[in-house]
Structure formats: C-alpha cells, structure tokens
Amino acid sequence: MLEDQPLALFALKSEAPPLRLLRDALLKAGHPAGIGVDIAGEATETELDARDWDAAFVRWTQPELHEVYLIERNPRGSDEIADALVAQGLHGIEALSDTAGRLIVSDHLRRTQAVYAIQILPALVADEDHKGWEALDIVLTTLAGQTDGLIYAATEGFYDSDGELLLSERDTPDEEAWEADES
C-alpha cells in the first residue's frame, strides 16, 4: 500500500500549521534542527508563520548542516498526488482483518483535506544512528496533532496523533491463517 510513499500524514484540516511549531518542538526536545522552505537557507520569520506552505526541509545543524527530511503538503481536490494517496490508502486497507480499525481509518481517509508526504533524505538514510530518526516521531506527531491527522508508515500501518497504532498492515487474513497453521 502507498508503495511510493513510505511516510505520509492524512490531515483533516486543509490549512497547514505554521512551520514554527515544528521547529520549536524539535528545539524543545533538544534536537539541533532548523526549517527551510528553499534549497538553501533558513525560513524567514514570515515563512515560519505562514499557513500556506507547500514544502519544507528539516535540516540538522550539527555537526555540519544537512537535510534530513522533506515534507510536501498536497491539498485534496487540487493535487493529483493527494487524491492518489487517499485512493491507494482506501484500497490498501480493504484486505486487513481489523474491522474496527478499517472503519476508523477509511472514515478518516475519506474526510482527508491534505496529505503530507515525508521523504527521508540521503544523509539520514546513510546513518542508522542519526538522532534525526528520533526527531522524526516529533515531526510526525506534531504535524498530526496540529492537523487532526493520521500517520501512515509503510509496512507498519496507521497511527493516531499520539503515535498509537490504529490499524496494522501486518494484520491480514492470510497472515493469521499462516500463523494458526504454525501452532
């Protein structure tokens, strides 16, 4: 499911939260991070307060400046990517056996107003011990909390804004039958 997008956030609010909230949450947690909206440089005060941004880079500032994530905001209805990701999500949960989880997630997906696609950048991928991995949870839960969003992580499933698993992708009827046969 969502093969091309391993991390996404499905938001019920169409307006983007200010990037300042992300930056401040990261700094409060002790992470040396900054936010930029262009290829180079930090976001200005105006850009940090804007509620209509399309993309933002999360940059690690120590020991040297490097980008760890790219967050792209895709509004529903005017963006083919958002509509496609919602459709893929709805299709992908059809085979999952958790009926209650499927109902919660499908209702949320149908009401989604914007999809945030989070791309993990090469500097982070190359270092499995990078503190940016810990900070990713802060970015996802802050965005989810501000947008009434559900977090999607490939091969795991859908999480609420507190990081609690709502629907596991690992819970398919085929896997349950296979596990029962092994007993």
Tab-separated table of C-alpha atoms in Angstrom:
chain	number	residue	atom	x	y	z
A	1	MET	CA	0.000	0.000	0.000
A	2	LEU	CA	1.192	3.509	-0.731
A	3	GLU	CA	4.217	1.895	-2.345
A	4	ASP	CA	5.743	5.155	-3.496
A	5	GLN	CA	5.258	6.957	-0.183
A	6	PRO	CA	6.597	5.144	2.889
A	7	LEU	CA	5.635	8.009	5.270
A	8	ALA	CA	2.529	10.124	4.932
A	9	LEU	CA	0.135	12.067	7.072
A	10	PHE	CA	-3.560	12.342	6.209
A	11	ALA	CA	-4.893	15.629	7.615
A	12	LEU	CA	-8.500	16.616	8.235
A	13	LYS	CA	-7.551	20.301	8.309
A	14	SER	CA	-6.759	21.885	4.960
A	15	GLU	CA	-4.735	24.753	6.418
A	16	ALA	CA	-1.105	23.963	7.168
A	17	PRO	CA	0.248	24.504	10.664
A	18	PRO	CA	2.968	27.146	10.942
A	19	LEU	CA	6.432	25.692	10.426
A	20	ARG	CA	7.472	27.488	13.603
A	21	LEU	CA	5.556	24.820	15.576
A	22	LEU	CA	7.674	22.058	14.034
A	23	ARG	CA	10.928	23.898	14.570
A	24	ASP	CA	10.071	24.803	18.160
A	25	ALA	CA	9.011	21.208	19.001
A	26	LEU	CA	12.324	19.906	17.670
A	27	LEU	CA	14.353	22.518	19.544
A	28	LYS	CA	12.404	21.930	22.766
A	29	ALA	CA	13.305	18.234	22.528
A	30	GLY	CA	16.976	19.213	22.241
A	31	HIS	CA	17.439	18.474	18.548
A	32	PRO	CA	19.739	20.815	16.576
A	33	ALA	CA	17.231	21.371	13.785
A	34	GLY	CA	16.128	24.166	11.522
A	35	ILE	CA	13.438	24.590	8.895
A	36	GLY	CA	13.878	25.878	5.360
A	37	VAL	CA	11.470	26.357	2.501
A	38	ASP	CA	14.115	26.740	-0.195
A	39	ILE	CA	17.054	24.620	-1.293
A	40	ALA	CA	19.365	26.695	0.930
A	41	GLY	CA	18.890	28.877	3.979
A	42	GLU	CA	16.597	29.010	6.957
A	43	ALA	CA	12.954	30.018	6.703
A	44	THR	CA	12.281	33.677	7.433
A	45	GLU	CA	10.023	34.737	10.310
A	46	THR	CA	7.207	35.281	7.787
A	47	GLU	CA	7.741	31.824	6.263
A	48	LEU	CA	7.796	30.200	9.711
A	49	ASP	CA	4.379	31.737	10.477
A	50	ALA	CA	2.776	31.040	7.060
A	51	ARG	CA	-0.142	28.615	6.881
A	52	ASP	CA	0.010	28.010	3.143
A	53	TRP	CA	3.431	26.425	2.611
A	54	ASP	CA	3.905	23.686	0.012
A	55	ALA	CA	7.226	22.157	1.060
A	56	ALA	CA	9.707	22.377	3.909
A	57	PHE	CA	13.126	20.915	4.588
A	58	VAL	CA	14.053	19.840	8.099
A	59	ARG	CA	17.772	20.471	8.473
A	60	TRP	CA	20.169	19.190	11.092
A	61	THR	CA	22.584	21.927	12.092
A	62	GLN	CA	25.284	19.878	13.862
A	63	PRO	CA	27.972	18.743	13.392
A	64	GLU	CA	27.502	20.250	9.930
A	65	LEU	CA	24.374	21.483	8.158
A	66	HIS	CA	22.498	18.724	6.322
A	67	GLU	CA	18.905	17.991	5.374
A	68	VAL	CA	17.162	15.022	6.961
A	69	TYR	CA	13.551	15.214	5.681
A	70	LEU	CA	11.486	16.903	3.029
A	71	ILE	CA	7.833	17.497	3.898
A	72	GLU	CA	5.495	18.190	0.990
A	73	ARG	CA	1.940	19.404	1.579
A	74	ASN	CA	-0.592	18.234	-1.015
A	75	PRO	CA	-4.168	19.623	-0.761
A	76	ARG	CA	-7.022	17.304	-1.797
A	77	GLY	CA	-9.033	18.190	-4.852
A	78	SER	CA	-6.359	20.377	-6.417
A	79	ASP	CA	-3.475	17.936	-6.223
A	80	GLU	CA	-3.391	14.584	-8.015
A	81	ILE	CA	-0.810	13.228	-5.558
A	82	ALA	CA	-3.097	13.738	-2.562
A	83	ASP	CA	-6.077	12.177	-4.299
A	84	ALA	CA	-3.980	9.204	-5.452
A	85	LEU	CA	-2.536	8.617	-1.973
A	86	VAL	CA	-6.011	8.648	-0.409
A	87	ALA	CA	-7.287	6.218	-3.064
A	88	GLN	CA	-4.282	3.924	-2.503
A	89	GLY	CA	-4.844	4.041	1.242
A	90	LEU	CA	-8.512	3.120	0.903
A	91	HIS	CA	-7.701	0.290	-1.477
A	92	GLY	CA	-4.859	-0.996	0.667
A	93	ILE	CA	-6.885	-1.384	3.850
A	94	GLU	CA	-9.628	-3.460	2.207
A	95	ALA	CA	-7.822	-6.765	2.867
A	96	LEU	CA	-7.000	-6.048	6.509
A	97	SER	CA	-8.948	-8.109	9.040
A	98	ASP	CA	-9.308	-5.470	11.800
A	99	THR	CA	-12.849	-4.279	11.067
A	100	ALA	CA	-12.926	-1.523	13.694
A	101	GLY	CA	-9.525	-0.192	12.622
A	102	ARG	CA	-10.556	-0.292	8.959
A	103	LEU	CA	-13.717	1.703	9.718
A	104	ILE	CA	-11.817	4.376	11.648
A	105	VAL	CA	-9.092	4.725	9.029
A	106	SER	CA	-11.413	4.613	5.998
A	107	ASP	CA	-13.654	7.299	7.513
A	108	HIS	CA	-10.606	9.469	8.174
A	109	LEU	CA	-9.177	8.932	4.683
A	110	ARG	CA	-12.490	9.878	3.050
A	111	ARG	CA	-12.555	13.148	5.035
A	112	THR	CA	-8.882	13.983	4.445
A	113	GLN	CA	-8.284	17.553	3.242
A	114	ALA	CA	-4.499	17.462	2.759
A	115	VAL	CA	-1.792	14.820	2.566
A	116	TYR	CA	1.714	15.484	3.853
A	117	ALA	CA	4.332	13.305	2.179
A	118	ILE	CA	7.514	12.902	4.205
A	119	GLN	CA	10.647	11.935	2.332
A	120	ILE	CA	13.647	10.674	4.285
A	121	LEU	CA	16.735	12.250	2.720
A	122	PRO	CA	20.083	10.505	1.999
A	123	ALA	CA	22.017	11.899	4.984
A	124	LEU	CA	19.545	10.240	7.341
A	125	VAL	CA	19.227	7.018	5.355
A	126	ALA	CA	23.022	6.631	5.411
A	127	ASP	CA	23.252	6.791	9.220
A	128	GLU	CA	21.002	4.447	11.192
A	129	ASP	CA	22.249	6.004	14.470
A	130	HIS	CA	21.446	9.586	13.418
A	131	LYS	CA	19.395	11.450	16.053
A	132	GLY	CA	17.141	12.583	13.205
A	133	TRP	CA	15.399	9.213	13.411
A	134	GLU	CA	14.248	10.062	16.953
A	135	ALA	CA	13.201	13.525	15.825
A	136	LEU	CA	11.032	12.045	13.072
A	137	ASP	CA	8.468	10.988	15.682
A	138	ILE	CA	8.307	14.583	16.922
A	139	VAL	CA	7.754	15.904	13.402
A	140	LEU	CA	5.023	13.356	12.666
A	141	THR	CA	3.130	13.690	15.951
A	142	THR	CA	3.370	17.500	15.910
A	143	LEU	CA	2.002	17.654	12.367
A	144	ALA	CA	-0.696	15.103	13.181
A	145	GLY	CA	-1.728	16.935	16.349
A	146	GLN	CA	-1.990	20.277	14.565
A	147	THR	CA	-3.932	18.945	11.552
A	148	ASP	CA	-6.127	16.229	13.075
A	149	GLY	CA	-4.015	13.822	11.070
A	150	LEU	CA	-3.370	10.103	10.852
A	151	ILE	CA	0.209	8.976	10.317
A	152	TYR	CA	0.937	6.233	7.792
A	153	ALA	CA	4.189	4.246	7.968
A	154	ALA	CA	4.793	1.638	5.258
A	155	THR	CA	4.817	-1.989	6.430
A	156	GLU	CA	3.503	-0.846	9.806
A	157	GLY	CA	0.128	0.834	9.345
A	158	PHE	CA	-1.821	3.867	10.512
A	159	TYR	CA	-1.182	5.724	13.770
A	160	ASP	CA	-3.118	8.440	15.584
A	161	SER	CA	-1.579	11.791	16.534
A	162	ASP	CA	-0.246	10.304	19.788
A	163	GLY	CA	1.623	7.590	17.913
A	164	GLU	CA	-0.775	4.794	18.897
A	165	LEU	CA	-1.305	2.115	16.233
A	166	LEU	CA	-4.868	2.186	14.887
A	167	LEU	CA	-4.584	-0.272	12.010
A	168	SER	CA	-1.699	-2.623	11.356
A	169	GLU	CA	-0.735	-3.587	7.819
A	170	ARG	CA	0.681	-6.794	9.232
A	171	ASP	CA	-2.775	-7.959	10.281
A	172	THR	CA	-4.100	-9.651	7.152
A	173	PRO	CA	-6.309	-12.732	6.988
A	174	ASP	CA	-3.559	-14.636	5.127
A	175	GLU	CA	-1.016	-13.967	7.885
A	176	GLU	CA	-3.491	-15.048	10.585
A	177	ALA	CA	-4.158	-18.318	8.770
A	178	TRP	CA	-0.424	-18.900	8.295
A	179	GLU	CA	0.291	-18.211	11.975
A	180	ALA	CA	-2.544	-20.576	13.014
A	181	ASP	CA	-1.066	-23.340	10.823
A	182	GLU	CA	2.295	-22.985	12.569
A	183	SER	CA	0.786	-23.542	16.033
